[in-house]
Amino acid sequence: MHPLPEPRPAIRPLRGQLAAARVAIALLVVAGAMVIWQLALSDVDVLQVTDLGLASVLPASWYVAVGLLAAVFFNALFASRPNPLVMSVSLAAVILVLYGSTHFVEQEPHFLVTYRHAGIADFILHTGTVDPTLDAYFSWPGFFILSAFILRITGEASLLNFSDWAPVVLNALYVLCVLSIAKSLTGNTRVAWLAAWLFVVADWIGQDYYSPQGFNLFLYLAAVAIVLRAFHVASSASSGRPNLRWLPVGAIRRRAVALLETDAGDAQLAALSRNVRVALLAALVVLLAVSNASHQLTPFAFVAAFFALVLFERISLRGLPLIAVAVSAAWISFFAVGYWSGHLSDIVGGLGSLGSNVGQNVSGRIAGSPEHLLVLRMRILMTVAIWLLAGLGVIRRLRRGRADATLTLLAVAPFPLVAAQPYGGEMMLRVYLFALAPMAVLAALLYFPDVTQPVKVWNAGAAIISSLLLFAGFLFARYGNERVDYYTPDETAGIAAMYNLAPDGSLLYQVSAAPAQYKDYTKFQFMDIPNVVQDLQNDDAAAVVASMQQLAPASGAPSYLLVTRSQKAQVDMFSGLSAGSLDRLQIALERAPGLETVFKNGDTELFELAPTSGGSA
Amino acid sequence: MSSRMSSLVPAALAALSLVAAVSAFSDMQSPARVGVAMLFLFLAPGVVLMQYFELDDLALSAGLAVAVSLSADMVIGGVMVYTHLWAPQYGAAVLAGLTAVLAAGRYLPEMRPREHAFAVMGLLQRREARFGRGRPTAHGLSGAAEAPRRTPSPEGPEPVGRPVSAAAAWQQAVAAQVFIDAEMTGEVRTTSDVVIGPNGVVNARVEGARVSVRGRLNGNVRCEALHVHEHGIVTGDIDTDRLIVEDGGQIDGSCTMPRQMADSPSPNARREDVAAPTAQEV
């Protein structure tokens, strides 16, 4: 029998103590940064936010806090032995700082649509039903059922009580998936953690608020992580050589096969046992079903990603796209009939209209005040930058003999969705979101093209510089709409007063949406004022009153007009009209015959259409 | 987390789930209730389930635990909504019950399925596990053991040397893998996978398909793939097609690696057959 080696050589204790001291110092710096961050936020006056967004009011100490966290993270990342504890703590702190700051400087829940989503959850909580005739949300109600379930078990009255934490929680969950995806395909600590960092500073889209799409991105990334860990060819000992028989030209096929054979070449995945793979497949099907029940778009992203992976023989589970299609078809056929039977032209109308769809997604969104235009350009720059870094990563790895085919396929798979649907002008944003995780890993590989080699100084420097540049862009891109997205106590008090004053069935006119509908979802009918831009240009209160009289409910229910601070900010930022347009119209409305102010505070005014001049037209 | 601590996790989560379910029937409002309920709804079912999977990827395990938990919440809520039986507190009770049963499965002694059914019905006294506590012997493995079917997979191991769960017993039948988490001397020769757990000290020659070492192996090893985990130690000559030595793992002996595995034509196998021992970093 051989003698057993000592597991801990004598030199280890000293090294261990030094390493522990370094970890302790790093964690102390993180704690210090968090203190500085909180002190910085106490100086922020969100009422002073300009059209440049939150960056316009953040003090220098806020940037100092972020700088310290970045220093700790990158110091750990580029150490001879990266420390996962330090990296995870510092990255968690960065997520909290980047995605949680608004919670500490704003007194009311953030972002308009959150209120509406809370209202849908409230409806389900109190009725225990879904009504697809009310809203498209009720044809994919899974997320709201989940929300109502959580509300009842926690005993909370409204999800607005914790909706502001959604971006922090969701981004932390996204990061777990990014780490797993990067690990499965590269097997390298630094690539995985740098990809996670890049994901965090590039997720400017803002779809991670309390929403079905934010939750579904997590499901999507979790499903992709399962597929790559359990069914990728790199983890399957039984996988054969790819043949790509569907490629018509032999030379192209041979070249493609050669490239695919270097895919995930650095990963060292231990094959999972059959029973674990079966269990993970079951979990995957559950995630697919849950996604189909809770969001209309994400299932198509699933199908696109799985189809691309199967087409290029990157996963052993060849029936996966069919499973995804079958689950989607089942949901649409049995639970979403109420929506698609009435909106078929909306759904398929954009199919193949690539130019029109792209136009709606890009040029159709470029409008507003000069400062807001700067923010919009920053967003385009951020998008191009992360795609460019990913592209350069692909090229640099190819030069090293590694084709990251799986990552590339996952990065490009969502793009055909743009040709299928404009999605209200938001499809490009969603495509960016679905592609962001693989793009971030590819971008990280740009700085570590040979994962088996030590880190080179210029690679590390380039990674830090580009990360900091992305961070600078993130602040403007992410929080550029902050002047519209925050709400004051006066605004929410005004909405609450409206709920008390207006009877059920009232018609509520608005220049743009207000943070209403967070409770009693069916209490009001909401309607935008027709020709509002023209009325704003001319300060034409009479035209507004005439429209209200013309559209007054036949039932005789009263009509109201709501004007809020955030609506004024929205007009200033997005409409292209001169600043203060809605202020001037508000003054004209106060003088207009036929309208009566029934509630007013600093940030809200509620007008009621006088009964004598209203009634059924 | 130490194995003693991690063994308490299922019980703690089961208790937390039951507290959350009971509090769901009350009208009490408190931060404590919110905290307990959130942990239950976001984590408990998924974490307990992930303990059965025992993936080697912490990030994936954590993410899946949350995804599975929330999916379970949504499925139960959805069934209640679409069947017009909306009563979330009862749904929470069902979910807590399922979580508790899954957690209990981690502690059940090894039994045949029929015995398990009796035990669940409360008709059978819990009996001494076949491989009783405090008897750290690799029963059935000493001397040319051939593919014993009562040991679980590397990913879902229940060690020889202490009671094995019913779920693990199911895994054994599927996976047919050898798991040793005790001291043993002799020889292990099998066509199945062999896993030496963190408490395993194997003074034996080992032959198997894939051999995974988290404890100590003193003896020559011949296999298709050898994975030496962090803190794993192999002292002996190695004859394998694929070799992974994690950071913190140790090998002491000569290593022979044939050019190519005869029965594994995958690109990955071709790629790794020339790989020197490297550290898997994540």
PDB file of N, CA and C in Angstrom, chain A residues 88 228 275 286 366 391 559:
ATOM      1  N   SER A  88     -17.999  37.234  -6.444  1.00  0.00           N
ATOM      2  CA  SER A  88     -19.462  37.161  -6.320  1.00  0.00           C
ATOM      3  C   SER A  88     -19.997  38.274  -5.416  1.00  0.00           C
ATOM      4  N   LEU A 228     -27.215  23.483 -22.330  1.00  0.00           N
ATOM      5  CA  LEU A 228     -25.769  23.456 -22.572  1.00  0.00           C
ATOM      6  C   LEU A 228     -25.057  22.524 -21.596  1.00  0.00           C
ATOM      7  N   ASN A 275     -30.047   9.481 -15.516  1.00  0.00           N
ATOM      8  CA  ASN A 275     -31.219   9.868 -14.733  1.00  0.00           C
ATOM      9  C   ASN A 275     -31.217  11.371 -14.424  1.00  0.00           C
ATOM     10  N   VAL A 286     -40.916  21.803 -18.044  1.00  0.00           N
ATOM     11  CA  VAL A 286     -41.713  22.622 -17.117  1.00  0.00           C
ATOM     12  C   VAL A 286     -41.434  24.107 -17.356  1.00  0.00           C
ATOM     13  N   ILE A 366     -36.528  57.399 -32.561  1.00  0.00           N
ATOM     14  CA  ILE A 366     -35.571  58.486 -32.409  1.00  0.00           C
ATOM     15  C   ILE A 366     -36.305  59.810 -32.507  1.00  0.00           C
ATOM     16  N   GLY A 391     -18.417  40.361 -31.728  1.00  0.00           N
ATOM     17  CA  GLY A 391     -17.918  39.999 -33.052  1.00  0.00           C
ATOM     18  C   GLY A 391     -16.403  39.894 -33.074  1.00  0.00           C
ATOM     19  N   SER A 559     -66.918  61.620 -16.876  1.00  0.00           N
ATOM     20  CA  SER A 559     -65.625  61.614 -17.566  1.00  0.00           C
ATOM     21  C   SER A 559     -64.652  62.513 -16.816  1.00  0.00           C
TER      22      SER A 559
END
